[in-house]
Amino acid sequence: MYKSPDGLWEIVVPGSKEEFMQTSLRRFSADDIKLVEGKPIDYTLDSKLEQYVEERWNRKVADNLAKGIVAPSNGKLVRVSKMPSINAEGKLELHLGPTNYREHIATNFHDEEYARSLSYDQNANVLNTIALLISADDYLVSSVRGKTATGADKLSGFGIALQHPDRNPHEEILKAGSSYLFEQVKNSLFEETGTSEQKLDISLRGFAYVRSGFHVPLWIAQSSLEKGKLYEIFKERG
């Protein structure tokens, strides 16, 4: 847990090769966001892309099985299909379209030369609900990613990707509105932290575009519980 004495948060990863571009650090509520129907990955831009996605996915499955890990499921995810921007009304426009875990694995990590050559329209740009949790006494509370997760053993916020085995989750968000998206963030936090007794004030502070391949929404969750209580809950949960 970390505390910023001046109230301005900055996360520094020593030796990191990542670069971030932030669209804004404003505080966005559900009413400040306009949802727009987006597009899937454009496979017509490169004839090699579809084959690459298939080969990359097959390697991921084989790698999991070789390590004794359950093969990944190709669940349906939400894609940020256009760089988020502030429109003429002062609202943050989010263009949400369909993607899946297979496209995410192939295009969003840029661990191979071909993947690094892909354009924005060829990346999955998965939207997740991972939030930074701040305690009532202004401590940043983090978790550690599991052994089988991407970025295993690294610090992380709380939450998951918006995923469903059959339905396209972006359609549900577009139909229900931006308040539904905020509720998904809150529900994800309750699930990940193992407690629903805390009150959470959810806000979106913009997006960071990671040059290694995808957008990271900057979700902030202000908890009604102090760090001591949160620690007790996490310790009891194990």
Short mmCIF file of N, CA, C and O in Angstrom, two decimals, residues 84-160:
data_model
loop_
_atom_site.label_atom_id
_atom_site.label_comp_id
_atom_site.label_asym_id
_atom_site.label_seq_id
_atom_site.Cartn_x
_atom_site.Cartn_y
_atom_site.Cartn_z
N PRO A 84 -9.95 7.01 -27.58
CA PRO A 84 -10.90 7.82 -26.81
C PRO A 84 -10.54 9.31 -26.90
O PRO A 84 -9.37 9.69 -26.88
N SER A 85 -11.57 10.14 -27.01
CA SER A 85 -11.34 11.58 -27.16
C SER A 85 -12.51 12.35 -26.55
O SER A 85 -13.59 11.80 -26.32
N ILE A 86 -12.27 13.62 -26.28
CA ILE A 86 -13.29 14.50 -25.75
C ILE A 86 -14.04 15.14 -26.92
O ILE A 86 -13.42 15.75 -27.79
N ASN A 87 -15.37 14.98 -26.96
CA ASN A 87 -16.14 15.54 -28.09
C ASN A 87 -16.51 17.00 -27.83
O ASN A 87 -16.12 17.60 -26.82
N ALA A 88 -17.25 17.58 -28.76
CA ALA A 88 -17.62 19.00 -28.68
C ALA A 88 -18.48 19.32 -27.47
O ALA A 88 -18.51 20.47 -27.01
N GLU A 89 -19.17 18.30 -26.93
CA GLU A 89 -20.01 18.49 -25.74
C GLU A 89 -19.21 18.36 -24.44
O GLU A 89 -19.77 18.48 -23.35
N GLY A 90 -17.90 18.07 -24.57
CA GLY A 90 -17.08 17.90 -23.39
C GLY A 90 -17.16 16.51 -22.78
O GLY A 90 -16.70 16.29 -21.66
N LYS A 91 -17.75 15.57 -23.53
CA LYS A 91 -17.89 14.21 -23.02
C LYS A 91 -16.80 13.32 -23.61
O LYS A 91 -16.29 13.56 -24.70
N LEU A 92 -16.46 12.28 -22.85
CA LEU A 92 -15.48 11.30 -23.31
C LEU A 92 -16.20 10.28 -24.19
O LEU A 92 -17.10 9.59 -23.73
N GLU A 93 -15.80 10.21 -25.45
CA GLU A 93 -16.43 9.27 -26.39
C GLU A 93 -15.70 7.94 -26.37
O GLU A 93 -14.49 7.87 -26.59
N LEU A 94 -16.46 6.88 -26.09
CA LEU A 94 -15.92 5.54 -26.11
C LEU A 94 -16.58 4.75 -27.23
O LEU A 94 -17.80 4.53 -27.20
N HIS A 95 -15.80 4.35 -28.21
CA HIS A 95 -16.30 3.52 -29.30
C HIS A 95 -16.04 2.06 -28.94
O HIS A 95 -14.88 1.62 -28.89
N LEU A 96 -17.10 1.31 -28.65
CA LEU A 96 -16.97 -0.05 -28.16
C LEU A 96 -17.46 -1.06 -29.20
O LEU A 96 -18.58 -0.96 -29.71
N GLY A 97 -16.60 -2.01 -29.51
CA GLY A 97 -16.93 -3.03 -30.49
C GLY A 97 -16.57 -4.41 -29.96
O GLY A 97 -16.14 -4.56 -28.82
N PRO A 98 -16.72 -5.45 -30.79
CA PRO A 98 -16.45 -6.82 -30.35
C PRO A 98 -15.00 -7.25 -30.58
O PRO A 98 -14.35 -6.83 -31.53
N THR A 99 -14.50 -8.06 -29.67
CA THR A 99 -13.23 -8.76 -29.87
C THR A 99 -13.29 -10.03 -29.02
O THR A 99 -14.35 -10.38 -28.51
N ASN A 100 -12.19 -10.73 -28.89
CA ASN A 100 -12.18 -11.95 -28.09
C ASN A 100 -10.79 -12.17 -27.51
O ASN A 100 -9.84 -11.46 -27.83
N TYR A 101 -10.70 -13.18 -26.65
CA TYR A 101 -9.44 -13.42 -25.95
C TYR A 101 -8.33 -13.83 -26.91
O TYR A 101 -7.16 -13.51 -26.72
N ARG A 102 -8.69 -14.53 -27.96
CA ARG A 102 -7.69 -14.97 -28.95
C ARG A 102 -7.05 -13.77 -29.63
O ARG A 102 -5.81 -13.71 -29.76
N GLU A 103 -7.86 -12.78 -30.02
CA GLU A 103 -7.31 -11.58 -30.64
C GLU A 103 -6.48 -10.77 -29.64
O GLU A 103 -5.45 -10.18 -29.99
N HIS A 104 -6.94 -10.77 -28.39
CA HIS A 104 -6.22 -10.07 -27.34
C HIS A 104 -4.82 -10.64 -27.14
O HIS A 104 -3.82 -9.90 -27.09
N ILE A 105 -4.71 -11.95 -27.04
CA ILE A 105 -3.43 -12.62 -26.86
C ILE A 105 -2.49 -12.33 -28.03
O ILE A 105 -1.29 -12.08 -27.85
N ALA A 106 -3.03 -12.33 -29.24
CA ALA A 106 -2.19 -12.18 -30.43
C ALA A 106 -1.71 -10.75 -30.67
O ALA A 106 -0.59 -10.53 -31.12
N THR A 107 -2.56 -9.77 -30.37
CA THR A 107 -2.25 -8.40 -30.80
C THR A 107 -1.87 -7.43 -29.69
O THR A 107 -1.28 -6.38 -29.97
N ASN A 108 -2.19 -7.74 -28.44
CA ASN A 108 -2.06 -6.72 -27.41
C ASN A 108 -0.77 -6.74 -26.59
O ASN A 108 -0.61 -5.90 -25.70
N PHE A 109 0.14 -7.64 -26.86
CA PHE A 109 1.34 -7.70 -26.02
C PHE A 109 2.61 -7.34 -26.77
O PHE A 109 3.64 -7.08 -26.17
N HIS A 110 2.56 -7.31 -28.08
CA HIS A 110 3.68 -6.86 -28.90
C HIS A 110 5.00 -7.51 -28.49
O HIS A 110 6.03 -6.87 -28.42
N ASP A 111 4.94 -8.83 -28.23
CA ASP A 111 6.14 -9.55 -27.86
C ASP A 111 6.84 -10.16 -29.06
O ASP A 111 7.83 -10.88 -28.92
N GLU A 112 6.32 -9.88 -30.25
CA GLU A 112 6.95 -10.35 -31.48
C GLU A 112 6.97 -9.20 -32.49
O GLU A 112 6.15 -8.29 -32.44
N GLU A 113 7.91 -9.25 -33.41
CA GLU A 113 8.11 -8.15 -34.36
C GLU A 113 6.85 -7.88 -35.18
O GLU A 113 6.48 -6.72 -35.39
N TYR A 114 6.18 -8.92 -35.64
CA TYR A 114 4.97 -8.70 -36.44
C TYR A 114 3.89 -7.98 -35.64
O TYR A 114 3.25 -7.04 -36.12
N ALA A 115 3.70 -8.40 -34.40
CA ALA A 115 2.68 -7.77 -33.56
C ALA A 115 2.99 -6.30 -33.34
O ALA A 115 2.08 -5.46 -33.28
N ARG A 116 4.26 -5.95 -33.23
CA ARG A 116 4.65 -4.55 -33.02
C ARG A 116 4.38 -3.69 -34.24
O ARG A 116 4.32 -2.47 -34.14
N SER A 117 4.22 -4.32 -35.40
CA SER A 117 3.97 -3.57 -36.64
C SER A 117 2.49 -3.26 -36.86
O SER A 117 2.14 -2.51 -37.77
N LEU A 118 1.61 -3.83 -36.03
CA LEU A 118 0.18 -3.67 -36.24
C LEU A 118 -0.29 -2.26 -35.90
O LEU A 118 0.21 -1.62 -34.98
N SER A 119 -1.28 -1.79 -36.64
CA SER A 119 -1.84 -0.47 -36.40
C SER A 119 -2.92 -0.53 -35.32
O SER A 119 -3.31 -1.62 -34.88
N TYR A 120 -3.43 0.63 -34.94
CA TYR A 120 -4.48 0.68 -33.92
C TYR A 120 -5.70 -0.13 -34.34
O TYR A 120 -6.31 -0.83 -33.53
N ASP A 121 -6.07 -0.07 -35.62
CA ASP A 121 -7.24 -0.78 -36.12
C ASP A 121 -7.06 -2.29 -36.16
O ASP A 121 -8.01 -3.03 -36.38
N GLN A 122 -5.81 -2.73 -35.95
CA GLN A 122 -5.53 -4.16 -35.97
C GLN A 122 -5.30 -4.73 -34.58
O GLN A 122 -5.00 -5.90 -34.43
N ASN A 123 -5.43 -3.89 -33.55
CA ASN A 123 -5.26 -4.33 -32.17
C ASN A 123 -6.61 -4.57 -31.50
O ASN A 123 -7.58 -3.88 -31.80
N ALA A 124 -6.63 -5.51 -30.56
CA ALA A 124 -7.87 -5.81 -29.85
C ALA A 124 -8.27 -4.67 -28.90
O ALA A 124 -9.45 -4.39 -28.71
N ASN A 125 -7.29 -4.00 -28.29
CA ASN A 125 -7.57 -2.87 -27.39
C ASN A 125 -8.68 -3.20 -26.39
O ASN A 125 -9.70 -2.51 -26.32
N VAL A 126 -8.46 -4.23 -25.60
CA VAL A 126 -9.50 -4.74 -24.71
C VAL A 126 -9.83 -3.76 -23.58
O VAL A 126 -8.93 -3.21 -22.94
N LEU A 127 -11.13 -3.56 -23.33
CA LEU A 127 -11.59 -2.73 -22.23
C LEU A 127 -11.73 -3.60 -20.98
O LEU A 127 -12.40 -4.64 -21.01
N ASN A 128 -11.09 -3.20 -19.89
CA ASN A 128 -11.23 -3.97 -18.65
C ASN A 128 -11.83 -3.11 -17.55
O ASN A 128 -12.09 -1.92 -17.72
N THR A 129 -12.07 -3.75 -16.41
CA THR A 129 -12.67 -3.05 -15.26
C THR A 129 -11.70 -2.98 -14.09
O THR A 129 -12.10 -2.83 -12.94
N ILE A 130 -10.41 -3.10 -14.37
CA ILE A 130 -9.41 -3.09 -13.30
C ILE A 130 -9.27 -1.67 -12.74
O ILE A 130 -9.00 -0.73 -13.47
N ALA A 131 -9.46 -1.55 -11.44
CA ALA A 131 -9.46 -0.23 -10.80
C ALA A 131 -8.38 -0.15 -9.73
O ALA A 131 -8.02 -1.15 -9.10
N LEU A 132 -7.89 1.07 -9.52
CA LEU A 132 -7.03 1.35 -8.38
C LEU A 132 -7.93 1.62 -7.19
O LEU A 132 -8.81 2.48 -7.25
N LEU A 133 -7.72 0.89 -6.13
CA LEU A 133 -8.55 1.01 -4.93
C LEU A 133 -7.85 1.91 -3.91
O LEU A 133 -6.70 1.66 -3.54
N ILE A 134 -8.53 2.98 -3.49
CA ILE A 134 -7.97 3.91 -2.52
C ILE A 134 -8.79 3.82 -1.24
O ILE A 134 -10.02 3.95 -1.27
N SER A 135 -8.11 3.59 -0.13
CA SER A 135 -8.80 3.44 1.15
C SER A 135 -9.32 4.79 1.65
O SER A 135 -8.93 5.84 1.15
N ALA A 136 -10.17 4.75 2.67
CA ALA A 136 -10.75 5.97 3.23
C ALA A 136 -9.69 6.88 3.84
O ALA A 136 -9.88 8.10 3.92
N ASP A 137 -8.55 6.29 4.24
CA ASP A 137 -7.47 7.11 4.79
C ASP A 137 -6.36 7.35 3.75
O ASP A 137 -5.21 7.57 4.08
N ASP A 138 -6.76 7.28 2.47
CA ASP A 138 -5.91 7.69 1.33
C ASP A 138 -4.67 6.84 1.09
O ASP A 138 -3.60 7.34 0.77
N TYR A 139 -4.84 5.52 1.22
CA TYR A 139 -3.78 4.61 0.84
C TYR A 139 -4.19 3.90 -0.46
O TYR A 139 -5.36 3.56 -0.65
N LEU A 140 -3.22 3.71 -1.34
CA LEU A 140 -3.46 2.97 -2.57
C LEU A 140 -3.28 1.48 -2.27
O LEU A 140 -2.22 1.05 -1.82
N VAL A 141 -4.33 0.71 -2.48
CA VAL A 141 -4.34 -0.71 -2.16
C VAL A 141 -4.19 -1.51 -3.44
O VAL A 141 -4.96 -1.35 -4.38
N SER A 142 -3.18 -2.38 -3.50
CA SER A 142 -2.91 -3.14 -4.71
C SER A 142 -3.02 -4.63 -4.45
O SER A 142 -3.01 -5.08 -3.30
N SER A 143 -3.10 -5.39 -5.52
CA SER A 143 -3.09 -6.84 -5.44
C SER A 143 -1.88 -7.35 -6.23
O SER A 143 -1.18 -6.58 -6.87
N VAL A 144 -1.66 -8.64 -6.18
CA VAL A 144 -0.58 -9.27 -6.94
C VAL A 144 -1.21 -10.26 -7.91
O VAL A 144 -2.04 -11.09 -7.51
N ARG A 145 -0.83 -10.17 -9.18
CA ARG A 145 -1.42 -11.05 -10.19
C ARG A 145 -1.03 -12.50 -9.94
O ARG A 145 0.07 -12.79 -9.49
N GLY A 146 -1.97 -13.41 -10.26
CA GLY A 146 -1.77 -14.83 -10.02
C GLY A 146 -0.70 -15.45 -10.89
O GLY A 146 -0.25 -14.87 -11.88
N LYS A 147 -0.29 -16.65 -10.52
CA LYS A 147 0.80 -17.35 -11.21
C LYS A 147 0.49 -17.63 -12.68
O LYS A 147 1.39 -17.69 -13.51
N THR A 148 -0.79 -17.82 -13.01
CA THR A 148 -1.14 -18.18 -14.39
C THR A 148 -1.58 -16.96 -15.21
O THR A 148 -1.89 -17.09 -16.38
N ALA A 149 -1.61 -15.80 -14.60
CA ALA A 149 -2.08 -14.60 -15.31
C ALA A 149 -0.95 -13.96 -16.10
O ALA A 149 0.23 -14.17 -15.83
N THR A 150 -1.34 -13.17 -17.12
CA THR A 150 -0.36 -12.38 -17.83
C THR A 150 0.24 -11.37 -16.86
O THR A 150 -0.47 -10.70 -16.13
N GLY A 151 1.57 -11.26 -16.84
CA GLY A 151 2.21 -10.37 -15.86
C GLY A 151 2.16 -10.96 -14.47
O GLY A 151 1.98 -10.25 -13.49
N ALA A 152 2.33 -12.29 -14.37
CA ALA A 152 2.24 -12.98 -13.08
C ALA A 152 3.19 -12.38 -12.05
O ALA A 152 4.30 -11.97 -12.37
N ASP A 153 2.71 -12.31 -10.80
CA ASP A 153 3.46 -11.84 -9.64
C ASP A 153 3.74 -10.34 -9.65
O ASP A 153 4.49 -9.84 -8.82
N LYS A 154 3.13 -9.60 -10.57
CA LYS A 154 3.31 -8.16 -10.60
C LYS A 154 2.14 -7.46 -9.90
O LYS A 154 1.06 -8.01 -9.79
N LEU A 155 2.40 -6.24 -9.41
CA LEU A 155 1.33 -5.48 -8.76
C LEU A 155 0.24 -5.15 -9.76
O LEU A 155 0.51 -4.90 -10.95
N SER A 156 -0.98 -5.11 -9.29
CA SER A 156 -2.11 -4.83 -10.17
C SER A 156 -3.23 -4.20 -9.35
O SER A 156 -3.23 -4.25 -8.12
N GLY A 157 -4.17 -3.61 -10.07
CA GLY A 157 -5.40 -3.15 -9.43
C GLY A 157 -6.34 -4.33 -9.24
O GLY A 157 -5.95 -5.49 -9.39
N PHE A 158 -7.60 -4.03 -8.95
CA PHE A 158 -8.59 -5.09 -8.74
C PHE A 158 -9.60 -5.05 -9.87
O PHE A 158 -10.12 -3.99 -10.22
N GLY A 159 -9.90 -6.22 -10.41
CA GLY A 159 -10.91 -6.27 -11.47
C GLY A 159 -10.56 -7.27 -12.54
O GLY A 159 -9.53 -7.94 -12.47
N ILE A 160 -11.41 -7.36 -13.53
CA ILE A 160 -11.25 -8.33 -14.61
C ILE A 160 -11.67 -7.69 -15.93
O ILE A 160 -12.22 -6.59 -15.96
#
